[in-house]
Coordinates of C-alpha atoms and ligand atoms in Angstrom, one line a residue:
X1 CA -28.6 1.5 19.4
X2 CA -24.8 1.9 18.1
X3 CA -22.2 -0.5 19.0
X4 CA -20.8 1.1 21.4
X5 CA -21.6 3.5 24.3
X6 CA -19.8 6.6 26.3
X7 CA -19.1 4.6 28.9
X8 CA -17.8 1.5 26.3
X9 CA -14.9 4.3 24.7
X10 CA -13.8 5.2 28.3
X11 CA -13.2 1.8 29.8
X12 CA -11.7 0.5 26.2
X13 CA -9.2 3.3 26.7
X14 CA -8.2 2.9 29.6
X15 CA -8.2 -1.5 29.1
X16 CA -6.5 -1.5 26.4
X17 CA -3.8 0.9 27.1
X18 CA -4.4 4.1 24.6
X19 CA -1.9 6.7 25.0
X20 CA -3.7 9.1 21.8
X21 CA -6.3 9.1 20.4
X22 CA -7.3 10.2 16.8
X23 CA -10.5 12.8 16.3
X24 CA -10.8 12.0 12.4
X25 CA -12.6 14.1 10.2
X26 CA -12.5 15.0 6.2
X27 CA -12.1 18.2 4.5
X28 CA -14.0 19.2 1.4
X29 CA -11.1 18.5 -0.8
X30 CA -11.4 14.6 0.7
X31 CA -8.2 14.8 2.5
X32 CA -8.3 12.9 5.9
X33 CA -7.3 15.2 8.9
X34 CA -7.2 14.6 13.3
X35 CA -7.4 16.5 16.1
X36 CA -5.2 14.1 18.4
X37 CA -6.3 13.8 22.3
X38 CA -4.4 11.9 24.7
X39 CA -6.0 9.3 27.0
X40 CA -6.8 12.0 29.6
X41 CA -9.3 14.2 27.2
X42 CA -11.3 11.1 26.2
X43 CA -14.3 12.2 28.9
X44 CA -14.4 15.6 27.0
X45 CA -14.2 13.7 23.7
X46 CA -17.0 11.4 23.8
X47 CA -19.6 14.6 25.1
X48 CA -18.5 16.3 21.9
X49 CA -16.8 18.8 23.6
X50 CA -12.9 19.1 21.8
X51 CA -12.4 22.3 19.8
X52 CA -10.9 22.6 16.9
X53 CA -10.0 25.8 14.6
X54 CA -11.7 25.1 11.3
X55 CA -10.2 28.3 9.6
X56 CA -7.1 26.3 9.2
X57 CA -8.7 23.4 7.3
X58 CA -9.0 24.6 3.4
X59 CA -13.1 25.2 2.3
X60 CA -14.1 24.9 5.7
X61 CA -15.3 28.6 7.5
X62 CA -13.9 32.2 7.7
X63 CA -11.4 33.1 10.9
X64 CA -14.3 35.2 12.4
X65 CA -16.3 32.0 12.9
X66 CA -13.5 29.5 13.1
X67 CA -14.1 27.5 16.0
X68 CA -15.7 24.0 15.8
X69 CA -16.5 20.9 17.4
X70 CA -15.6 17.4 16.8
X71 CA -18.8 15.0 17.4
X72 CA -17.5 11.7 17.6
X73 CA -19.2 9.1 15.7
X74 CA -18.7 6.4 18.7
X75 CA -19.1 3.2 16.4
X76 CA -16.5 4.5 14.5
X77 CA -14.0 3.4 17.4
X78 CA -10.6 1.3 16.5
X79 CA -7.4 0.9 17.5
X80 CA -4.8 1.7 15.0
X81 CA -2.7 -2.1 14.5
X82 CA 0.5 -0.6 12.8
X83 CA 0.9 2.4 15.4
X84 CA 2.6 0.6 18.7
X85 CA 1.1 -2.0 20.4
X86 CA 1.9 -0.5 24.0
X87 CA 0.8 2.6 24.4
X88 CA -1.7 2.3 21.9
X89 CA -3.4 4.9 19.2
X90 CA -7.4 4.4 18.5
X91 CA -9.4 7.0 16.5
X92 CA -12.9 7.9 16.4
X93 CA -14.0 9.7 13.2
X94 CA -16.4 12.9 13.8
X95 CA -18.8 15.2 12.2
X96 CA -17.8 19.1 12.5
X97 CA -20.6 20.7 14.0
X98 CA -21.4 24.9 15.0
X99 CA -20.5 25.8 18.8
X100 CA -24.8 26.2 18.8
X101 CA -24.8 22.4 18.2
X102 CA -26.2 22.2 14.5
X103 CA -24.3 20.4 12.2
X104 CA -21.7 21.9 9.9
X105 CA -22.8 22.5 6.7
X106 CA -18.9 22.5 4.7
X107 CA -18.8 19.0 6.9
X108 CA -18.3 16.5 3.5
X109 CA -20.0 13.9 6.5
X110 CA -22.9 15.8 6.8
X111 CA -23.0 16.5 3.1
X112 CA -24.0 12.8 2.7
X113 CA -26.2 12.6 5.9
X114 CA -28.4 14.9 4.4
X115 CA -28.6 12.7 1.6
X116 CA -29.1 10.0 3.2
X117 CA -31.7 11.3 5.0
X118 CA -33.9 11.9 1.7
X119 CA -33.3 8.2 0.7
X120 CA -34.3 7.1 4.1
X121 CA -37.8 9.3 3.7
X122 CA -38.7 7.0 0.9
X123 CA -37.9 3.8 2.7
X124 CA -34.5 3.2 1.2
X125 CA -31.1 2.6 2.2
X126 CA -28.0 3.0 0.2
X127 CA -25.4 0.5 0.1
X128 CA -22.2 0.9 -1.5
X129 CA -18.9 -1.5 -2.2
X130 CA -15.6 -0.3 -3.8
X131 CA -12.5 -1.4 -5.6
X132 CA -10.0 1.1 -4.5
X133 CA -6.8 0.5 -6.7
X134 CA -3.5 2.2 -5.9
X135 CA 0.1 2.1 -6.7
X136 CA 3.4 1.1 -4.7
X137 CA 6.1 2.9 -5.9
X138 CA 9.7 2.5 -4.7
X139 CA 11.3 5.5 -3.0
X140 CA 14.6 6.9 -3.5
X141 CA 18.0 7.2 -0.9
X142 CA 16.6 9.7 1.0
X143 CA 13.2 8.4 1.4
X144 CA 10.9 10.5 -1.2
X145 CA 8.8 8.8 -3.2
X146 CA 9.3 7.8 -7.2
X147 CA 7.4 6.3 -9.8
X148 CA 10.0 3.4 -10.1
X149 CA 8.5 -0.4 -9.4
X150 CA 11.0 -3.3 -9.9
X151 CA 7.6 -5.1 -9.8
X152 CA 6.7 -6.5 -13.5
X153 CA 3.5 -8.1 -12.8
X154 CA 0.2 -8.3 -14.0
X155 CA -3.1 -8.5 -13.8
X156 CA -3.9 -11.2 -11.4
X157 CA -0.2 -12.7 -11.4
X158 CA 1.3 -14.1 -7.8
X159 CA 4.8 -13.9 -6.1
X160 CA 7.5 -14.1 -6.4
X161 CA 6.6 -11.4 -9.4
X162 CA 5.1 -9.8 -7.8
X163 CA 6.8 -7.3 -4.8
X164 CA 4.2 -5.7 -3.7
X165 CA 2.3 -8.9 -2.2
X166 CA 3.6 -9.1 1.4
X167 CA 2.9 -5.7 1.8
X168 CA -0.3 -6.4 -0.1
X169 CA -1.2 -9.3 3.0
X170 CA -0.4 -7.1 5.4
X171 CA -2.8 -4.3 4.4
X172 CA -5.3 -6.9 4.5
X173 CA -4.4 -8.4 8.3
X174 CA -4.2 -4.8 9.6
X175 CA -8.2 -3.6 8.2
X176 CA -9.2 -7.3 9.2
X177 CA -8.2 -6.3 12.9
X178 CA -10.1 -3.1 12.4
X179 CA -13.0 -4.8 11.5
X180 CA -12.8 -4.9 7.7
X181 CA -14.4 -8.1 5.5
X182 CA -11.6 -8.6 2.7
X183 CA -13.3 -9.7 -0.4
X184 CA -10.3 -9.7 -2.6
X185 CA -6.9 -8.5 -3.1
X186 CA -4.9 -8.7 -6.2
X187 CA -2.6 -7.4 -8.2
X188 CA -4.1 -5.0 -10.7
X189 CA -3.2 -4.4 -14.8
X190 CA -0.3 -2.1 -14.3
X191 CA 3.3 -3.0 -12.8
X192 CA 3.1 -1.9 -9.4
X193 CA -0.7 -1.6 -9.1
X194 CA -2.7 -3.5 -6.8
X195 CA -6.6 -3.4 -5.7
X196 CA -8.1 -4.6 -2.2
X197 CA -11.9 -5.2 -2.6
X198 CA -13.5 -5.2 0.8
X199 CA -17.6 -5.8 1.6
X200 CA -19.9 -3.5 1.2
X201 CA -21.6 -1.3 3.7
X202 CA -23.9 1.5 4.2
X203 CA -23.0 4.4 1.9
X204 CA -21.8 6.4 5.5
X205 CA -19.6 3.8 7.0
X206 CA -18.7 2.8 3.3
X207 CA -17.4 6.5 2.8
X208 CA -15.9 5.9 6.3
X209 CA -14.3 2.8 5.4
X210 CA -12.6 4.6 2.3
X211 CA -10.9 7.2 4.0
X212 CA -9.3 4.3 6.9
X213 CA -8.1 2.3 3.9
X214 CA -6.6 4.9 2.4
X215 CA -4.9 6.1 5.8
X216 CA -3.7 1.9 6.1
X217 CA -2.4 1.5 2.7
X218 CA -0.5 4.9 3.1
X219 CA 1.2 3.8 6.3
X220 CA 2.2 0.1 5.7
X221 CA 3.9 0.9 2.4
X222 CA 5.6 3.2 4.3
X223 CA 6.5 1.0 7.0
X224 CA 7.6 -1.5 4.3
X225 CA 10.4 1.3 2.8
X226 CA 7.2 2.0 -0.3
X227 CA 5.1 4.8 -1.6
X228 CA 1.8 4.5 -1.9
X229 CA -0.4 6.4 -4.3
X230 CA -4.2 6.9 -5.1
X231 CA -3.4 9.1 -8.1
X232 CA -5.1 8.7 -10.9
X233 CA -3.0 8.2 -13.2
X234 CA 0.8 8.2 -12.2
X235 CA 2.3 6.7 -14.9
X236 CA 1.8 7.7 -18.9
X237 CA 1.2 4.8 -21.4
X238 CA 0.0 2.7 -18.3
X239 CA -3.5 1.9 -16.8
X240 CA -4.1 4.2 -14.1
X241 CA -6.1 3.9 -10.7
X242 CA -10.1 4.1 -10.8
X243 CA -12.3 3.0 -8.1
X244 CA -15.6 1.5 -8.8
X245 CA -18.3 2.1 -7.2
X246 CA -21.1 -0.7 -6.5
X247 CA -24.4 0.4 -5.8
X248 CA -27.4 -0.7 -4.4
X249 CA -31.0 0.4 -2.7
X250 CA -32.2 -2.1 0.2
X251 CA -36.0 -1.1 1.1
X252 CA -36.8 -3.4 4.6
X253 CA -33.7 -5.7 4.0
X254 CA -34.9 -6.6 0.5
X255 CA -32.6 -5.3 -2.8
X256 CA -34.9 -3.1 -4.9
X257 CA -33.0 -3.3 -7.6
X258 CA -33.4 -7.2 -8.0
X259 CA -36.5 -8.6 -10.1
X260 CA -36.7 -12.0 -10.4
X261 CA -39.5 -12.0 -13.1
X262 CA -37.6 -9.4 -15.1
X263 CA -36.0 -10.1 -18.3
X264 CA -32.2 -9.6 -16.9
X265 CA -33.4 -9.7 -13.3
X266 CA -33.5 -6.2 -13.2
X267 CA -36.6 -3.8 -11.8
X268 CA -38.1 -0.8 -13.3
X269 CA -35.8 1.1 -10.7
X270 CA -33.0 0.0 -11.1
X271 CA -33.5 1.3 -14.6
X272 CA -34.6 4.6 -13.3
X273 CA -31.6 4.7 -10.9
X274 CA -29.1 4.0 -14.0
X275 CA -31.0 6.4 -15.7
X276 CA -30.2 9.6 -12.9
X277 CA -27.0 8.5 -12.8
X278 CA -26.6 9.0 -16.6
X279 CA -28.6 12.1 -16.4
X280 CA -26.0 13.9 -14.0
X281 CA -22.6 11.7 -14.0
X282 CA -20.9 15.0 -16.0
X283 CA -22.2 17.2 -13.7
X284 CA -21.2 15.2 -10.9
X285 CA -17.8 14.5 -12.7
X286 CA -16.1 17.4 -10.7
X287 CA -16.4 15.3 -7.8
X288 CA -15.9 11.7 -8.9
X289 CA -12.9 12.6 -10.8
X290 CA -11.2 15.7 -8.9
X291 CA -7.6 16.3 -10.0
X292 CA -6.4 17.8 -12.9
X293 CA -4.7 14.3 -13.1
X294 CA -7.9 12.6 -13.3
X295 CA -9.0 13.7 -17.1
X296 CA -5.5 11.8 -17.8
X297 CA -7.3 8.4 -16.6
X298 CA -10.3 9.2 -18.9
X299 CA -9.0 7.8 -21.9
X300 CA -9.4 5.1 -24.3
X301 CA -7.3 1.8 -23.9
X302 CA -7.5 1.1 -20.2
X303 CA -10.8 0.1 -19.5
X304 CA -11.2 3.6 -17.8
X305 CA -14.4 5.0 -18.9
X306 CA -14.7 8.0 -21.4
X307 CA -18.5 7.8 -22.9
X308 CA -22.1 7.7 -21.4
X309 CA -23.7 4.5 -21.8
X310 CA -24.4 1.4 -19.3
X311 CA -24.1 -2.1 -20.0
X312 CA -24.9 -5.7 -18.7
X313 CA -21.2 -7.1 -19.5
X314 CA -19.0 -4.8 -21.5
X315 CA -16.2 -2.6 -19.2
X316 CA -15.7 0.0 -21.5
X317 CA -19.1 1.1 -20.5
X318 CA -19.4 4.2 -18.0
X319 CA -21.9 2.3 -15.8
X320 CA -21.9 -1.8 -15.4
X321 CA -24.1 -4.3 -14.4
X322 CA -22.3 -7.0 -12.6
X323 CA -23.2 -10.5 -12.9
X324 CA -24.4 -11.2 -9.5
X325 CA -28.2 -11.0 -8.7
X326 CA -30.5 -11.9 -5.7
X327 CA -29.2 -9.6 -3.1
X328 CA -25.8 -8.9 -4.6
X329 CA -27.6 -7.1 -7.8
X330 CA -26.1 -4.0 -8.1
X331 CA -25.0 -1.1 -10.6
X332 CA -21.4 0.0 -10.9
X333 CA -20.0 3.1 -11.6
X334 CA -16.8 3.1 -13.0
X335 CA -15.6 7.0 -13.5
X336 CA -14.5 7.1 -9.7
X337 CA -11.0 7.5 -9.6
X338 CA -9.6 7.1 -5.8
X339 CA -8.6 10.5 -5.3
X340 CA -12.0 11.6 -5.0
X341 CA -13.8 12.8 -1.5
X342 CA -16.5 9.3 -1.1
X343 CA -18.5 11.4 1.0
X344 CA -19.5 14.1 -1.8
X345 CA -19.3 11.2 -4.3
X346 CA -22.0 9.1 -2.6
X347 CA -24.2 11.9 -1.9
X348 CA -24.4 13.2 -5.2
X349 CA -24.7 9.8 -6.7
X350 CA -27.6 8.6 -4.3
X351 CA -29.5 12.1 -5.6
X352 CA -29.0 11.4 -9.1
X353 CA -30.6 8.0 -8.7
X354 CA -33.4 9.0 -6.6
X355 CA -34.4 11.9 -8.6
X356 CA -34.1 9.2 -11.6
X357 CA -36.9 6.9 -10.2
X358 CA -38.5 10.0 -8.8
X359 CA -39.4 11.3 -12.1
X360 CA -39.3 7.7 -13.4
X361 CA -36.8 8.4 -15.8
X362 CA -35.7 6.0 -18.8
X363 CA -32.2 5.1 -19.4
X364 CA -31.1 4.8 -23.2
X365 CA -30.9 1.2 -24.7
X366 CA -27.8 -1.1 -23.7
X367 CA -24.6 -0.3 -25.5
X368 CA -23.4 -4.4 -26.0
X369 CA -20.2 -3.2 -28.0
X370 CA -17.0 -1.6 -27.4
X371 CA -17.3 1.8 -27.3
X372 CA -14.0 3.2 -27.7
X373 CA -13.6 0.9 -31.1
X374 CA -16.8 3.1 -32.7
X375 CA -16.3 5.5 -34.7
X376 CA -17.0 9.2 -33.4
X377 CA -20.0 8.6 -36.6
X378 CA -21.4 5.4 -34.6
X379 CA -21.2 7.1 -31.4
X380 CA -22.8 10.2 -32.8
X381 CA -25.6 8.1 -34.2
X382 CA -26.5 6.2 -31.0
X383 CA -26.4 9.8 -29.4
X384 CA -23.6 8.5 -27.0
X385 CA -21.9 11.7 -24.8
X386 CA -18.5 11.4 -23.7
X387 CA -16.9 13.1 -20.1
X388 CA -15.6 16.0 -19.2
X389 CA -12.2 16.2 -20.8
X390 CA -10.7 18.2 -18.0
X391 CA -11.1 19.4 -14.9
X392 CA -12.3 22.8 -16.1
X393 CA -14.9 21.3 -18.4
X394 CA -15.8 18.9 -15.6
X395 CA -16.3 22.6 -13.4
X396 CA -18.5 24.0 -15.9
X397 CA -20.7 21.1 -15.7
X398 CA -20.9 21.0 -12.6
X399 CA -22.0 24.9 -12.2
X400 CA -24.7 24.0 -14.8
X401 CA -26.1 21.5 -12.3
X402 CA -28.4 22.2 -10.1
X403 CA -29.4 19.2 -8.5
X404 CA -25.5 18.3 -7.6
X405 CA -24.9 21.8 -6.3
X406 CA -28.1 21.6 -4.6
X407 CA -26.4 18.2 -2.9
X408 CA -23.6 20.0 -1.9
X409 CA -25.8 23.0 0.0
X410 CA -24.4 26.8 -1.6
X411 CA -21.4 26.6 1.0
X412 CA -20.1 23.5 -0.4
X413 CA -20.2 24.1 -3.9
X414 CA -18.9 27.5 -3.7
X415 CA -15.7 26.4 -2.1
X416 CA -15.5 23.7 -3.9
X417 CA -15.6 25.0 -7.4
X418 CA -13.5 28.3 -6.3
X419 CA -10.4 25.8 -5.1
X420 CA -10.7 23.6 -8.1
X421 CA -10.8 26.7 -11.0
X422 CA -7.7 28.0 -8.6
X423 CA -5.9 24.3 -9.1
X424 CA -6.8 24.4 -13.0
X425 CA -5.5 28.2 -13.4
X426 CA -2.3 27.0 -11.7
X427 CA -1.9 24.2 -14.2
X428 CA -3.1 26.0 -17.4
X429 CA -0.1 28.3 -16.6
X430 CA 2.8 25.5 -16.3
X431 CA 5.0 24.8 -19.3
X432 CA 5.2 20.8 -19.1
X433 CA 8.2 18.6 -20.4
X434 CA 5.7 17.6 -23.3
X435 CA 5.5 21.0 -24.6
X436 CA 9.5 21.5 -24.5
X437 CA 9.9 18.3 -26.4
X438 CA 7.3 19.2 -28.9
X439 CA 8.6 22.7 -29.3
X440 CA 11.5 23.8 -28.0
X441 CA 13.5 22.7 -31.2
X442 CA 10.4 22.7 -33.6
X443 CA 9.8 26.7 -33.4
Ligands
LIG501 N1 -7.8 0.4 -13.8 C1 -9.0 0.5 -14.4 C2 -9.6 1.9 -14.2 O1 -8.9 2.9 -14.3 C3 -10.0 -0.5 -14.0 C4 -9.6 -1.9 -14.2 C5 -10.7 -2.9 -13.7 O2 -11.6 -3.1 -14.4 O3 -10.6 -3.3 -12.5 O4 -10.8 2.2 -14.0
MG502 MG1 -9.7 -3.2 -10.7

């Protein structure tokens, strides 16, 4: 039973005085778009009838078999704090589905439900936290957004440093009214970069969870005169944005990854898991990290991730183990950067696992030691890989992958790697301000 039935939306819309609401939904590309209804429509809404014309939304379908429908995902219902308080907007976030009724298959929501529903034939369920960081930039006279901060904290530092807190707070009041747990919120490493860590969920509502945050942070810097950015990496010689992802696998409300018994308290699949991960985290890399921007992240010195190798302590390893155990044990993945669609992200990461403790696969022994410090010799010995460099390696990989592409479904993948070679052409062709510097005067 969900939290909430028809019957539930209609009278909270009418109760609580909504004037629009919001039918969310996420293209393939992760970007957040609506349908929005007024109050009238919401009958029509809830029985999944509102249209929409998905030729218009980039990777979704052709114009000859453009329309849609919106299924609302009814639990997903909130009211939207920093839109006005009288006359109110809610949104309810949906799954794109065929006018015959069957699920869309370029829906990045469905993408995951199918991967869920593997999972959920072995008896598990995913769970998944986050540390989304992001920077607020200043804008400029006439409102567009700059890299400028007059902030100079850092990592951890308080007010009055640090500009960006009372913003910061009321991120965190507004996703507490929406029903968000706030773990922690500090300032990050960079000036001007802050993370909000909020509790963990199932891998669905986490991925939901991602894309509301996003939407918040966006709009309250803005309301506060701010920018707000999930780029990678906005600002060269600084440490950009990642976002961590915490897993775990829960089989009847007991974590499977936790053995007591077990030298490091970990089980045999929790191993296996890390193991999958490692197996397919460059062929996955195309999705974790999406933008050409996000190869700029990749690099040594800002406890960003660039080689394959896990670890109980050490951050400059691709994949963590955090200190907690008991039902908190979990196994973090730090390549995510926050630009990246969560629903693809999860989906692909979840099949990785499970096909690692489906074939049972062994991961290689801990790497204790800073990696980036090794020499390419030491790496080379320990047979330690490194990422993608860019986004067009990071394609490639991903072609050569069949279980990730298989993840996606053929409709998925094909868009998505046909929009992401056309983004890499389009930079491969620019003449940067580097290049001028470098050259202009040189040749
Ligand atoms: N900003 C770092 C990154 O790009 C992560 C810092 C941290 O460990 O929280 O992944
Ligand atoms: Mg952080």
């Amino acid at each position: 039973m969900g939290r909430y039935t028809k019957e539930d939306i209609i009278r909270l819309v009418r109760d609580e005085d909504i004037q629009f609401i919001r039918m969310q939904f996420t293209d393939i590309f992760g970007q957040l778009k609506n349908v929005a209804i007024t109050a009238s429509q919401i009958e029509r809404a809830v029985n999944n009838e509102i249209m929409m014309d998905g030729s218009s939304i980039e990777g979704f379908v052709r114009i000859e078999e453009s329309d849609q429908y919106l299924w609302p995902d009814l639990d997903t219902f909130a009211i939207l704090p920093w839109r006005p308080q009288y006359g109110k907007v809610a949104r309810l976030i949906c799954e794109v589905h065929n006018p015959d009724g069957t699920p869309f298959v370029g829906d990045p929501r469905n993408v995951l439900k199918r991967a869920l529903q593997q999972a959920e034939s072995m008896g598990y369920t995913f769970n998944i936290g986050s540390e989304p960081e992001f920077f607020l930039f200043q804008t400029d006279e006439d409102g567009r957004p700059t890299t400028r901060t007059s902030d100079e904290a850092g990592y951890f530092d308080l007010g009055p440093l640090d500009h960006g807190e009372s913003t910061r707070r009321e991120i965190c009041l507004c996703l507490e009214e929406m029903g968000f747990e706030i773990e922690a919120s500090h300032h990050e490493v960079a000036a001007g970069q802050h993370e909000i860590d909020f509790k963990y969920a199932d891998a669905l509502h986490a991925a939901d969870n991602i894309m509301t945050f996003k939407l918040a942070v966006k709009a309250l810097a803005q309301k506060n005169g701010l920018h707000a950015t999930f780029m990678p990496k906005p600002v060269y010689g600084a440490a950009g944005s990642g976002m961590h992802i915490n897993m775990s696998l829960f089989r009847k409300g007991r974590n499977v990854f936790l053995d007591e018994s077990a030298p490091g308290q970990l089980s045999p699949l929790a191993y296996q898991f890390i193991a999958g991960l490692l197996a397919h985290v460059q062929g996955f890399c195309a999705l974790t990290n999406p933008l050409v921007n996000s190869y700029k992240r990749l690099v040594p010195g800002y406890e960003a991730p660039c080689y394959l190798a896990w670890s109980s302590s050490n951050r400059s390893a691709l994949i963590r183990i955090p200190a907690p155990r008991g039902q908190g044990t979990r196994v973090e993945l730090r390549s995510p950067d926050p630009s990246c669609n969560p629903y693809l992200v999860f989906a692909a990461c979840l099949a990785a696992g499970l096909e690692g403790i489906e074939k049972g696969l062994t991961p290689p022994a801990e790497v204790p030691e800073n990696i980036n410090a090794m020499t390419p010799e030491a790496r080379a010995a320990l047979g330690i890989q490194r990422l993608p460099g860019t986004l067009e390696a990071a394609i490639h990989a991903l072609e050569a992958d069949q279980l990730v592409l298989d993840t996606l479904g053929p409709h998925v993948s094909a868009q998505y790697i046909t929009g992401k070679l056309r983004e890499w052409e389009e930079y491969r062709t620019q003449v940067s301000q580097w290049e001028l510097e470098q050259y202009l005067v040189a040749f």
